[in-house]
Amino acid sequence: MRRKFRILICDNKRFWENAWNSWVDLSRFEIQEIIPEAFAIFDKICEYRPHIVVVSENMKYISGIGMMKAVSAIPNYHPEFIITDSDPTTEKKLFAEEHGAAFYLCRPYSNSTLNERLMEIVTSSHYYLNCPTKSREQLVAETLHAFNIPANLKGYRYLRYAILLALAG
């Protein structure tokens, strides 16, 4: 059984739940949508804990990059961000990527473009190693402890890292 990735869409472009199944694999993704209002988005991120957040750069009280910085203050939680912008510039794109945005999309964009970006994020090995829920790391650590391999054993971290890489591939 594949793991479902939670996605929160906070963009000015409206998506409709009954149309998601035409461009997103709902067996792989669980999507929630919210209006692009900064306080509501932050509350929803804290409550829903999405793996990927699609957020508009142009919001009323805070920018998409500002939202990334605010979310980065939440301990042990680092979702991937896709920032959308109707007036993109090279400087904005570089600034967003320097601050941790996975992608910077020019609006309007097609649903297939967004789906491609989502698939790129969830299939990258970097994403699995920094996944917000850390369930794979916990599973690997528990399995190693079940085989009586203590965490203070020399090479334990390398072994755990190699197993995580094998699982991600």
Tab-separated table of C-alpha atoms in Angstrom:
chain	number	residue	atom	x	y	z
A	1	MET	CA	0.000	0.000	0.000
A	2	ARG	CA	1.423	3.342	-1.048
A	3	ARG	CA	1.618	6.249	1.291
A	4	LYS	CA	-0.697	9.211	0.596
A	5	PHE	CA	0.931	12.615	0.397
A	6	ARG	CA	-1.047	15.513	1.859
A	7	ILE	CA	-1.132	18.604	-0.325
A	8	LEU	CA	-2.487	22.001	0.673
A	9	ILE	CA	-3.327	24.308	-2.222
A	10	CYS	CA	-3.450	27.994	-1.220
A	11	ASP	CA	-3.439	29.667	-4.588
A	12	ASN	CA	-5.549	32.327	-6.285
A	13	LYS	CA	-6.378	29.825	-9.004
A	14	ARG	CA	-9.436	27.893	-7.873
A	15	PHE	CA	-9.431	24.111	-8.137
A	16	TRP	CA	-12.537	22.056	-7.622
A	17	GLU	CA	-12.505	18.800	-5.715
A	18	ASN	CA	-14.590	16.932	-8.278
A	19	ALA	CA	-12.062	17.840	-11.002
A	20	TRP	CA	-8.947	16.717	-9.080
A	21	ASN	CA	-9.327	13.100	-10.117
A	22	SER	CA	-8.876	14.142	-13.745
A	23	TRP	CA	-5.320	15.430	-13.191
A	24	VAL	CA	-4.108	13.970	-9.877
A	25	ASP	CA	-3.724	10.369	-8.776
A	26	LEU	CA	-6.026	10.403	-5.735
A	27	SER	CA	-4.658	7.042	-4.606
A	28	ARG	CA	-1.331	8.821	-4.085
A	29	PHE	CA	-2.360	12.359	-3.069
A	30	GLU	CA	-4.801	13.785	-0.556
A	31	ILE	CA	-5.635	17.378	-1.493
A	32	GLN	CA	-7.124	20.202	0.559
A	33	GLU	CA	-7.735	23.695	-0.727
A	34	ILE	CA	-7.937	26.964	1.178
A	35	ILE	CA	-8.285	30.606	0.168
A	36	PRO	CA	-4.958	32.482	0.016
A	37	GLU	CA	-5.286	34.373	3.301
A	38	ALA	CA	-2.153	34.247	5.441
A	39	PHE	CA	-3.620	33.581	8.890
A	40	ALA	CA	-6.002	30.890	7.636
A	41	ILE	CA	-3.176	29.215	5.709
A	42	PHE	CA	-0.840	29.114	8.703
A	43	ASP	CA	-3.599	27.687	10.936
A	44	LYS	CA	-4.418	25.043	8.320
A	45	ILE	CA	-0.730	24.116	7.930
A	46	CYS	CA	-0.413	23.659	11.707
A	47	GLU	CA	-3.587	21.544	11.825
A	48	TYR	CA	-3.298	19.513	8.593
A	49	ARG	CA	0.527	19.136	8.425
A	50	PRO	CA	0.717	18.799	4.632
A	51	HIS	CA	3.748	17.326	2.933
A	52	ILE	CA	3.553	19.889	0.099
A	53	VAL	CA	2.144	23.433	0.178
A	54	VAL	CA	1.211	25.281	-3.020
A	55	VAL	CA	1.062	28.954	-2.030
A	56	SER	CA	0.621	32.243	-3.854
A	57	GLU	CA	3.475	34.743	-3.638
A	58	ASN	CA	1.018	37.657	-3.578
A	59	MET	CA	-1.120	37.427	-0.436
A	60	LYS	CA	-2.598	40.187	1.678
A	61	TYR	CA	-0.454	40.155	4.833
A	62	ILE	CA	2.545	38.033	3.910
A	63	SER	CA	4.307	36.742	0.815
A	64	GLY	CA	4.721	33.087	-0.073
A	65	ILE	CA	8.381	33.292	0.974
A	66	GLY	CA	7.314	34.875	4.258
A	67	MET	CA	4.948	31.944	4.795
A	68	MET	CA	7.864	29.541	4.179
A	69	LYS	CA	9.893	31.351	6.830
A	70	ALA	CA	6.981	31.296	9.298
A	71	VAL	CA	6.439	27.554	8.791
A	72	SER	CA	10.163	26.871	9.177
A	73	ALA	CA	9.802	27.980	12.824
A	74	ILE	CA	7.589	24.954	13.542
A	75	PRO	CA	9.840	22.329	15.181
A	76	ASN	CA	10.399	19.006	13.374
A	77	TYR	CA	8.262	20.005	10.406
A	78	HIS	CA	9.623	20.968	6.990
A	79	PRO	CA	7.123	20.711	4.130
A	80	GLU	CA	8.047	21.362	0.523
A	81	PHE	CA	6.733	24.613	-0.992
A	82	ILE	CA	5.642	25.391	-4.530
A	83	ILE	CA	5.264	29.143	-4.925
A	84	THR	CA	3.047	30.582	-7.665
A	85	ASP	CA	3.264	34.138	-8.952
A	86	SER	CA	1.400	36.118	-11.607
A	87	ASP	CA	4.289	38.592	-11.975
A	88	PRO	CA	7.468	36.490	-11.781
A	89	THR	CA	10.960	37.853	-12.175
A	90	THR	CA	14.291	36.068	-12.210
A	91	GLU	CA	15.259	37.764	-8.936
A	92	LYS	CA	12.077	36.559	-7.191
A	93	LYS	CA	12.602	33.025	-8.485
A	94	LEU	CA	16.219	32.901	-7.328
A	95	PHE	CA	15.290	34.390	-3.947
A	96	ALA	CA	12.525	31.797	-3.456
A	97	GLU	CA	14.807	28.914	-4.390
A	98	GLU	CA	17.554	30.216	-2.078
A	99	HIS	CA	15.055	30.198	0.781
A	100	GLY	CA	13.952	26.614	0.165
A	101	ALA	CA	11.118	26.648	-2.365
A	102	ALA	CA	11.005	23.435	-4.367
A	103	PHE	CA	9.497	25.182	-7.412
A	104	TYR	CA	8.452	28.660	-8.500
A	105	LEU	CA	5.583	28.543	-11.015
A	106	CYS	CA	4.394	31.331	-13.277
A	107	ARG	CA	0.629	31.805	-13.149
A	108	PRO	CA	-1.409	30.835	-15.111
A	109	TYR	CA	-0.141	27.273	-15.236
A	110	SER	CA	-1.812	24.079	-16.325
A	111	ASN	CA	-2.980	21.330	-14.016
A	112	SER	CA	-0.591	18.931	-15.738
A	113	THR	CA	2.328	21.259	-14.910
A	114	LEU	CA	1.376	21.255	-11.235
A	115	ASN	CA	0.959	17.471	-11.303
A	116	GLU	CA	4.443	17.076	-12.850
A	117	ARG	CA	5.977	19.245	-10.098
A	118	LEU	CA	4.176	17.269	-7.380
A	119	MET	CA	5.461	13.998	-8.845
A	120	GLU	CA	9.010	15.371	-9.063
A	121	ILE	CA	8.905	16.268	-5.370
A	122	VAL	CA	7.531	12.965	-4.091
A	123	THR	CA	9.810	10.814	-6.241
A	124	SER	CA	13.039	12.587	-5.288
A	125	SER	CA	15.264	10.860	-2.744
A	126	HIS	CA	15.921	14.268	-1.113
A	127	TYR	CA	12.210	14.476	-0.254
A	128	TYR	CA	12.128	11.096	1.483
A	129	LEU	CA	15.098	11.969	3.632
A	130	ASN	CA	13.507	15.277	4.705
A	131	CYS	CA	9.894	14.101	4.806
A	132	PRO	CA	7.884	15.930	7.498
A	133	THR	CA	6.405	12.796	9.066
A	134	LYS	CA	9.709	10.869	9.307
A	135	SER	CA	7.828	7.567	9.269
A	136	ARG	CA	10.448	5.786	7.162
A	137	GLU	CA	13.259	6.830	9.497
A	138	GLN	CA	11.299	5.621	12.498
A	139	LEU	CA	10.530	2.329	10.781
A	140	VAL	CA	14.196	1.776	9.887
A	141	ALA	CA	15.361	2.669	13.416
A	142	GLU	CA	12.807	0.314	14.993
A	143	THR	CA	13.803	-2.494	12.643
A	144	LEU	CA	17.488	-2.057	13.444
A	145	HIS	CA	16.708	-2.091	17.168
A	146	ALA	CA	14.612	-5.247	16.642
A	147	PHE	CA	17.767	-6.894	15.246
A	148	ASN	CA	19.633	-5.797	18.414
A	149	ILE	CA	21.741	-3.228	16.560
A	150	PRO	CA	22.266	-0.412	19.068
A	151	ALA	CA	22.332	3.234	17.961
A	152	ASN	CA	25.778	3.736	19.514
A	153	LEU	CA	27.332	1.038	17.311
A	154	LYS	CA	30.044	2.358	15.012
A	155	GLY	CA	28.559	2.734	11.525
A	156	TYR	CA	24.921	2.717	12.713
A	157	ARG	CA	24.153	6.065	11.048
A	158	TYR	CA	25.729	4.948	7.768
A	159	LEU	CA	23.720	1.741	7.791
A	160	ARG	CA	20.463	3.612	8.506
A	161	TYR	CA	21.235	6.164	5.770
A	162	ALA	CA	21.970	3.387	3.239
A	163	ILE	CA	18.678	1.651	4.039
A	164	LEU	CA	16.783	4.940	3.630
A	165	LEU	CA	18.442	5.509	0.257
A	166	ALA	CA	17.494	2.004	-0.844
A	167	LEU	CA	13.870	2.572	0.227
A	168	ALA	CA	13.698	5.896	-1.625
A	169	GLY	CA	14.956	4.393	-4.879
